[in-house]
Short mmCIF file of C-alpha atoms and ligand atoms in Angstrom, two decimals:
data_model
loop_
_atom_site.label_atom_id
_atom_site.label_comp_id
_atom_site.label_asym_id
_atom_site.label_seq_id
_atom_site.Cartn_x
_atom_site.Cartn_y
_atom_site.Cartn_z
CA MET A 122 91.12 -57.96 126.63
CA ALA A 123 93.25 -60.99 127.11
CA GLU A 124 96.58 -61.25 126.00
CA ILE A 125 97.00 -63.18 123.11
CA LYS A 126 99.65 -66.28 123.96
CA THR A 127 97.84 -68.92 122.33
CA VAL A 128 96.79 -69.01 118.20
CA GLY A 129 94.96 -71.72 116.69
CA VAL A 130 95.60 -71.95 112.82
CA LEU A 131 93.25 -73.85 110.60
CA GLY A 132 94.04 -75.38 107.94
CA CYS A 133 97.80 -75.55 107.00
CA GLY A 134 98.23 -75.13 103.35
CA LEU A 135 100.35 -72.62 101.29
CA MET A 136 98.75 -69.50 103.93
CA GLY A 137 98.03 -71.49 106.81
CA SER A 138 101.22 -73.19 107.35
CA GLY A 139 102.88 -69.38 106.96
CA ILE A 140 101.24 -67.79 108.97
CA ALA A 141 101.58 -70.41 111.47
CA GLN A 142 105.67 -69.63 111.13
CA VAL A 143 105.23 -66.30 111.63
CA CYS A 144 103.28 -66.45 114.32
CA ALA A 145 105.61 -69.39 116.09
CA GLN A 146 108.72 -67.42 115.10
CA ALA A 147 106.92 -64.51 116.83
CA GLY A 148 107.18 -66.44 120.21
CA TYR A 149 102.93 -67.81 120.44
CA ARG A 150 101.91 -71.54 121.31
CA THR A 151 100.51 -72.60 117.77
CA ILE A 152 98.27 -74.93 117.81
CA VAL A 153 97.76 -76.15 113.82
CA ARG A 154 94.43 -77.98 112.51
CA GLU A 155 94.00 -79.79 109.48
CA VAL A 156 91.91 -82.28 108.38
CA SER A 157 94.46 -85.66 107.98
CA ASP A 158 97.56 -86.16 109.68
CA ALA A 159 98.85 -86.06 106.18
CA LEU A 160 98.13 -82.74 105.25
CA ASN A 161 99.74 -81.65 109.15
CA GLN A 162 102.62 -83.79 108.05
CA LYS A 163 102.67 -81.61 104.34
CA GLY A 164 102.65 -78.90 106.52
CA LYS A 165 105.25 -78.67 109.14
CA ALA A 166 107.48 -79.82 106.02
CA ASN A 167 106.91 -76.51 104.35
CA ILE A 168 107.72 -75.20 107.85
CA ILE A 169 110.33 -77.27 108.34
CA ALA A 170 112.10 -76.31 104.67
CA SER A 171 111.46 -71.94 105.20
CA LEU A 172 112.97 -72.18 108.82
CA ASP A 173 116.07 -74.02 107.15
CA LYS A 174 116.45 -71.45 104.67
CA LEU A 175 116.55 -69.02 107.18
CA VAL A 176 119.25 -71.12 109.00
CA GLN A 177 121.07 -71.59 106.30
CA LYS A 178 121.52 -67.75 105.75
CA GLY A 179 122.51 -67.52 108.96
CA LYS A 180 119.43 -65.19 109.69
CA LEU A 181 118.17 -67.97 112.05
CA ASP A 182 120.53 -69.91 114.19
CA GLY A 183 119.43 -74.07 115.02
CA GLY A 184 118.63 -73.44 118.76
CA THR A 185 116.09 -71.15 117.39
CA ARG A 186 114.75 -72.58 115.21
CA GLU A 187 114.03 -75.63 117.72
CA GLN A 188 112.72 -73.52 119.76
CA ILE A 189 109.94 -72.37 116.87
CA LEU A 190 109.42 -76.45 116.24
CA ASN A 191 108.77 -76.65 119.81
CA ARG A 192 106.02 -73.99 120.23
CA LEU A 193 103.70 -75.17 117.17
CA GLN A 194 101.76 -78.36 117.73
CA PHE A 195 99.57 -80.00 114.77
CA THR A 196 96.44 -81.38 115.73
CA THR A 197 93.23 -82.92 113.68
CA ASP A 198 90.68 -82.74 116.50
CA LEU A 199 88.59 -79.13 116.21
CA LYS A 200 88.26 -80.08 120.26
CA GLU A 201 92.53 -78.72 120.98
CA LEU A 202 91.66 -74.92 119.35
CA ALA A 203 89.86 -74.26 123.01
CA PRO A 204 92.16 -72.65 124.50
CA CYS A 205 93.84 -70.44 121.86
CA ASP A 206 93.34 -66.82 122.63
CA LEU A 207 93.15 -65.46 119.02
CA VAL A 208 91.90 -68.36 115.76
CA ILE A 209 93.70 -67.50 112.11
CA GLU A 210 91.57 -69.55 109.75
CA ALA A 211 92.90 -70.24 106.47
CA VAL A 212 91.32 -73.02 104.79
CA THR A 213 89.43 -72.85 101.05
CA GLU A 214 87.56 -69.72 100.03
CA ASP A 215 84.01 -71.33 100.42
CA LEU A 216 81.61 -69.45 103.35
CA GLU A 217 79.84 -72.60 104.08
CA LEU A 218 83.21 -74.92 105.14
CA LYS A 219 85.19 -72.02 106.73
CA ASN A 220 81.15 -71.30 108.81
CA SER A 221 81.16 -75.05 109.67
CA LEU A 222 84.15 -74.52 111.28
CA TRP A 223 83.22 -71.03 112.83
CA LYS A 224 79.59 -72.08 114.20
CA GLU A 225 81.74 -75.00 115.63
CA LEU A 226 84.77 -73.44 117.26
CA ASP A 227 81.88 -71.17 119.11
CA GLY A 228 80.81 -73.21 120.72
CA LEU A 229 84.31 -74.49 122.15
CA CYS A 230 86.42 -71.53 122.82
CA GLY A 231 86.09 -69.46 125.26
CA PRO A 232 83.94 -65.78 125.44
CA GLN A 233 87.10 -63.71 125.03
CA THR A 234 88.83 -65.70 121.69
CA ILE A 235 89.08 -63.16 118.91
CA PHE A 236 87.97 -64.71 115.59
CA ALA A 237 90.01 -63.70 112.63
CA SER A 238 89.91 -64.69 108.92
CA ASN A 239 91.94 -65.28 106.40
CA THR A 240 90.15 -64.71 103.16
CA SER A 241 90.84 -63.11 100.31
CA SER A 242 87.29 -62.06 99.28
CA LEU A 243 84.66 -63.77 100.96
CA THR A 244 82.86 -60.88 102.99
CA ILE A 245 83.70 -61.00 106.82
CA ALA A 246 81.08 -59.89 108.11
CA ALA A 247 79.21 -63.28 106.52
CA MET A 248 81.21 -65.88 108.56
CA ALA A 249 80.50 -62.85 111.98
CA ALA A 250 77.10 -64.19 112.05
CA VAL A 251 77.63 -67.18 111.91
CA THR A 252 79.19 -66.67 116.12
CA SER A 253 78.28 -65.18 119.24
CA ARG A 254 81.26 -63.05 118.71
CA GLY A 255 80.63 -60.35 116.22
CA ASP A 256 82.49 -58.02 118.18
CA ARG A 257 85.12 -59.77 118.48
CA PHE A 258 85.64 -61.50 114.73
CA VAL A 259 88.17 -59.64 112.14
CA GLY A 260 89.90 -60.41 109.49
CA LEU A 261 93.75 -61.25 108.82
CA HIS A 262 95.16 -61.08 105.89
CA PHE A 263 98.58 -62.30 104.91
CA PHE A 264 100.21 -62.76 101.45
CA ASN A 265 101.97 -64.79 100.01
CA PRO A 266 105.08 -66.68 100.95
CA VAL A 267 103.98 -64.92 104.14
CA PRO A 268 107.45 -65.41 106.06
CA VAL A 269 109.01 -63.28 103.65
CA MET A 270 105.65 -60.51 102.74
CA LYS A 271 105.38 -57.16 105.49
CA LEU A 272 101.64 -56.69 105.17
CA VAL A 273 98.62 -58.36 106.59
CA GLU A 274 95.29 -56.27 105.95
CA VAL A 275 93.67 -56.03 108.90
CA VAL A 276 89.45 -55.71 107.76
CA ARG A 277 86.89 -54.71 110.11
CA THR A 278 83.26 -55.46 109.95
CA VAL A 279 79.88 -53.67 110.73
CA THR A 280 80.21 -56.12 114.45
CA THR A 281 83.94 -55.48 115.03
CA SER A 282 84.70 -53.18 118.60
CA GLN A 283 87.61 -50.77 118.79
CA ALA A 284 89.29 -52.91 121.29
CA THR A 285 89.06 -56.01 118.84
CA PHE A 286 90.86 -53.60 115.85
CA GLU A 287 93.43 -52.82 117.99
CA GLN A 288 94.27 -56.50 119.42
CA ALA A 289 94.54 -57.59 115.99
CA MET A 290 96.71 -54.15 114.64
CA ALA A 291 99.02 -54.74 117.55
CA PHE A 292 98.93 -58.48 116.95
CA ALA A 293 100.11 -58.15 113.12
CA ARG A 294 103.15 -56.28 114.62
CA SER A 295 104.06 -58.39 116.85
CA LEU A 296 104.22 -60.78 113.81
CA GLY A 297 107.00 -58.51 112.45
CA LYS A 298 103.96 -57.06 109.97
CA GLU A 299 103.15 -54.14 109.10
CA PRO A 300 99.06 -53.66 109.50
CA ILE A 301 96.78 -51.51 106.63
CA ALA A 302 93.28 -50.61 108.15
CA ALA A 303 90.98 -52.37 104.98
CA LYS A 304 86.82 -52.52 104.83
CA ASP A 305 84.89 -55.70 104.94
CA SER A 306 84.47 -54.99 100.83
CA SER A 307 85.20 -57.89 98.85
CA GLY A 308 88.81 -58.17 97.84
CA PHE A 309 89.62 -55.38 100.57
CA ILE A 310 92.62 -52.93 99.32
CA VAL A 311 94.98 -55.67 97.45
CA ASN A 312 93.00 -58.04 96.04
CA LEU A 313 90.84 -55.01 94.44
CA LEU A 314 93.28 -53.72 92.96
CA LEU A 315 95.54 -57.72 91.80
CA VAL A 316 92.96 -59.29 90.94
CA PRO A 317 91.80 -57.02 87.51
CA TYR A 318 95.05 -57.33 86.69
CA LEU A 319 95.97 -60.50 87.18
CA LEU A 320 93.20 -61.25 85.11
CA ASP A 321 92.96 -58.56 82.02
CA ALA A 322 97.22 -60.54 81.37
CA ILE A 323 94.85 -63.56 81.11
CA ARG A 324 93.01 -61.97 78.52
CA ALA A 325 95.65 -60.41 76.88
CA LEU A 326 97.07 -63.38 76.51
CA GLU A 327 93.50 -64.81 74.72
CA ARG A 328 93.90 -61.88 72.61
CA GLY A 329 97.72 -62.49 71.84
CA VAL A 330 98.66 -58.93 72.35
CA GLY A 331 101.97 -60.83 73.77
CA SER A 332 103.37 -64.17 74.84
CA VAL A 333 103.44 -65.26 78.51
CA GLU A 334 107.05 -64.74 78.65
CA ASP A 335 107.13 -60.99 76.73
CA ILE A 336 103.91 -60.04 79.01
CA ASP A 337 105.35 -61.63 81.98
CA LYS A 338 108.84 -59.35 80.85
CA GLY A 339 106.82 -56.40 80.06
CA MET A 340 105.55 -56.29 84.37
CA THR A 341 109.10 -57.30 85.64
CA LEU A 342 111.32 -54.69 83.62
CA GLY A 343 108.54 -52.34 82.27
CA CYS A 344 107.58 -52.08 85.71
CA GLY A 345 110.20 -53.29 88.01
CA HIS A 346 107.38 -55.98 89.57
CA PRO A 347 108.83 -58.91 91.47
CA MET A 348 106.87 -61.77 89.18
CA GLY A 349 105.36 -61.13 85.95
CA PRO A 350 101.60 -61.60 85.98
CA PHE A 351 101.57 -65.12 84.92
CA THR A 352 104.42 -66.14 87.71
CA LEU A 353 102.63 -64.58 89.94
CA LEU A 354 98.96 -66.36 88.83
CA ASP A 355 101.87 -69.78 89.38
CA PHE A 356 102.25 -68.61 92.21
CA VAL A 357 99.26 -67.83 94.33
CA GLY A 358 97.20 -70.69 92.59
CA LEU A 359 94.73 -70.57 89.38
CA ASP A 360 92.14 -72.31 91.83
CA THR A 361 92.23 -69.81 94.43
CA THR A 362 92.57 -67.06 91.82
CA TYR A 363 89.86 -68.68 90.62
CA LYS A 364 87.30 -68.66 93.12
CA ILE A 365 89.04 -65.43 94.47
CA ALA A 366 88.02 -63.74 91.15
CA GLU A 367 84.05 -65.37 91.23
CA ILE A 368 83.43 -64.33 94.42
CA MET A 369 84.30 -60.58 93.45
CA PHE A 370 82.57 -61.28 90.16
CA ASN A 371 79.46 -61.94 92.25
CA GLU A 372 79.63 -58.89 94.98
CA TYR A 373 80.25 -56.17 92.63
CA ARG A 374 78.93 -57.58 88.30
CA GLU A 375 82.07 -55.47 86.76
CA ALA A 376 83.15 -57.64 84.27
CA ARG A 377 86.68 -56.92 85.13
CA TYR A 378 86.11 -58.90 87.96
CA ALA A 379 84.55 -62.12 85.71
CA PRO A 380 87.20 -64.76 85.52
CA PRO A 381 88.36 -65.21 81.74
CA PRO A 382 87.64 -68.99 79.71
CA LEU A 383 91.64 -69.71 79.55
CA LEU A 384 91.27 -69.42 83.34
CA ARG A 385 88.19 -71.67 83.63
CA ARG A 386 90.02 -74.62 81.35
CA MET A 387 92.73 -74.31 83.10
CA VAL A 388 91.68 -74.54 86.67
CA LEU A 389 88.86 -77.92 85.03
CA THR A 390 91.93 -79.46 83.52
CA GLY A 391 93.72 -79.01 87.15
CA MET A 392 96.69 -76.93 85.81
CA TYR A 393 96.75 -75.05 89.34
CA GLY A 394 100.35 -73.69 88.96
CA ARG A 395 103.02 -74.09 91.02
CA LYS A 396 101.34 -76.64 93.61
CA THR A 397 100.13 -78.78 90.72
CA GLY A 398 103.22 -78.58 88.70
CA ARG A 399 102.15 -77.00 85.81
CA GLY A 400 100.44 -73.73 85.33
CA PHE A 401 101.63 -70.70 82.83
CA TYR A 402 104.56 -72.31 82.97
CA ASP A 403 105.43 -76.18 84.03
CA TYR A 404 107.50 -77.07 86.16
CA SER A 405 108.73 -79.81 85.50
CA THR A 406 111.67 -78.93 84.32
CA ASN A 407 114.58 -76.12 85.39
CA PRO A 408 113.91 -73.62 84.51
CA PRO A 409 110.44 -73.70 84.08
CA THR A 410 108.93 -73.87 80.50
CA VAL A 411 106.24 -71.70 79.04
CA SER A 412 103.25 -74.69 79.02
CA ASN A 413 101.76 -75.31 75.20
CA LEU A 414 98.17 -73.59 75.43
CA GLY A 415 96.69 -74.26 72.27
CA LEU A 416 96.89 -70.69 72.00
N1 LIG B 188 110.09 -69.33 103.75
C1 LIG B 188 111.11 -68.49 104.11
N2 LIG B 188 112.21 -67.21 102.90
C2 LIG B 188 111.93 -67.41 101.80
C3 LIG B 188 110.32 -67.92 101.47
C4 LIG B 188 109.36 -69.33 102.38
N3 LIG B 188 108.64 -69.56 101.70
N4 LIG B 188 110.25 -67.80 100.06
C5 LIG B 188 111.52 -66.89 99.29
N5 LIG B 188 112.28 -66.24 100.57
C6 LIG B 188 113.09 -64.77 101.48
C7 LIG B 188 114.63 -65.81 99.74
O1 LIG B 188 115.17 -67.16 100.84
C8 LIG B 188 115.35 -64.88 99.93
O2 LIG B 188 116.00 -64.42 101.05
P1 LIG B 188 117.18 -63.05 101.41
O3 LIG B 188 117.03 -62.07 100.62
O4 LIG B 188 117.75 -63.25 102.48
O5 LIG B 188 118.17 -63.98 100.67
C9 LIG B 188 113.90 -63.82 99.92
O6 LIG B 188 112.55 -63.93 100.80
C10 LIG B 188 113.80 -63.55 98.17
O7 LIG B 188 113.63 -64.93 97.68
P2 LIG B 188 114.43 -65.50 96.77
O8 LIG B 188 115.85 -64.83 95.85
O9 LIG B 188 114.64 -66.81 96.31
O10 LIG B 188 113.54 -65.05 95.14
P3 LIG B 188 112.59 -63.71 95.08
O11 LIG B 188 114.07 -62.48 95.27
O12 LIG B 188 111.91 -63.57 93.40
O13 LIG B 188 111.80 -62.93 95.66
C11 LIG B 188 109.60 -63.42 96.76
C12 LIG B 188 111.02 -64.21 96.03
C13 LIG B 188 110.07 -62.39 97.77
C14 LIG B 188 107.94 -64.28 96.19
C15 LIG B 188 109.53 -62.24 94.75
O14 LIG B 188 109.20 -62.56 93.91
C16 LIG B 188 108.39 -61.67 95.83
O15 LIG B 188 107.96 -60.91 96.05
N6 LIG B 188 106.83 -61.81 94.54
C17 LIG B 188 105.59 -60.94 94.71
C18 LIG B 188 104.54 -61.95 95.69
C19 LIG B 188 103.53 -61.38 95.53
O16 LIG B 188 103.16 -60.33 94.90
N7 LIG B 188 102.92 -62.11 96.65
C20 LIG B 188 101.23 -61.84 96.79
C21 LIG B 188 100.90 -62.70 96.29
S1 LIG B 188 99.15 -61.80 96.39
C22 LIG B 188 98.70 -62.71 98.00
O17 LIG B 188 98.94 -63.64 98.45
C23 LIG B 188 97.04 -62.96 98.40
C24 LIG B 188 95.70 -62.69 98.04
O18 LIG B 188 94.87 -62.50 98.56
C25 LIG B 188 95.98 -63.80 96.25
#
């Protein structure tokens, strides 16, 4: 197995920028690919803001910040990922889009390159199958915010070799993360439990069990969660949650994974949460206020 020195990251959104940051922080040369320069700039700005937070807190010095940024390269050209030893994909939860990228990369990268998807809910085998490297294909599922959350789910599919799985576990540890092993089952471990909980919170709101604020307060003060379910939904993104729920519902056909009507309506109208400035809360005010959802 080749040593991992250069990591490619596909997509530089919320997850991709965090993944690229932790790879560069751990000393890997990191090549990020987005579809436009504007998206690359946006992702880079997120990384700089996150590193600056660490500098302000005295957890990182200015020189190390520069070294980390120097290890990062941004491109719109997929061909520049050819020299990577590992490619981590963090694009939208759309199997067709992911597979078109994997097919192209399969022809560009050397036979040793490991492919890893950060998908939250899609089947890893469905991606491995479009490449010639099923044995070198894994899931590496990170959590938001990536620089802070310690967990990575390492997902082994039916074709993943033991050597690839072990290398992926070691890679996650080299980033300072705690890996856990999960089977290639939609939602893996965390989302299998988290997604129905978040959807239940929306259903409770629809039924008038409690207000957004009181349900959030219930779970923070009653269970010690760092964020209540609506704050977390806005943080993860309602569009992302909706896609994950649909994928999980298609896989399991169980009502608890079905996206509730309120979630669908909010997504249809662009209320994606923090990323669009409005979700269950309105972020145009400081502190955010509960959105009027006409309930
Ligand atoms: N980059 C660097 N540091 C960051 C950061 C970022 N993007 N965001 C937060 N931090 C740091 C802060 O600087 C702070 O550091 P110190 O402890 O050194 O002061 C620390 O993280 C805590 O942040 P804050 O004090 O600002 O706020 P907080 O105490 O409320 O913590 C939180 C923020 C860590 C996000 C916390 O609220 C939390 O754990 N929330 C739950 C997050 C969660 O559940 N994530 C999983 C979502 S599900 C998912 O991602 C998977 C999926 O497939 C859907």
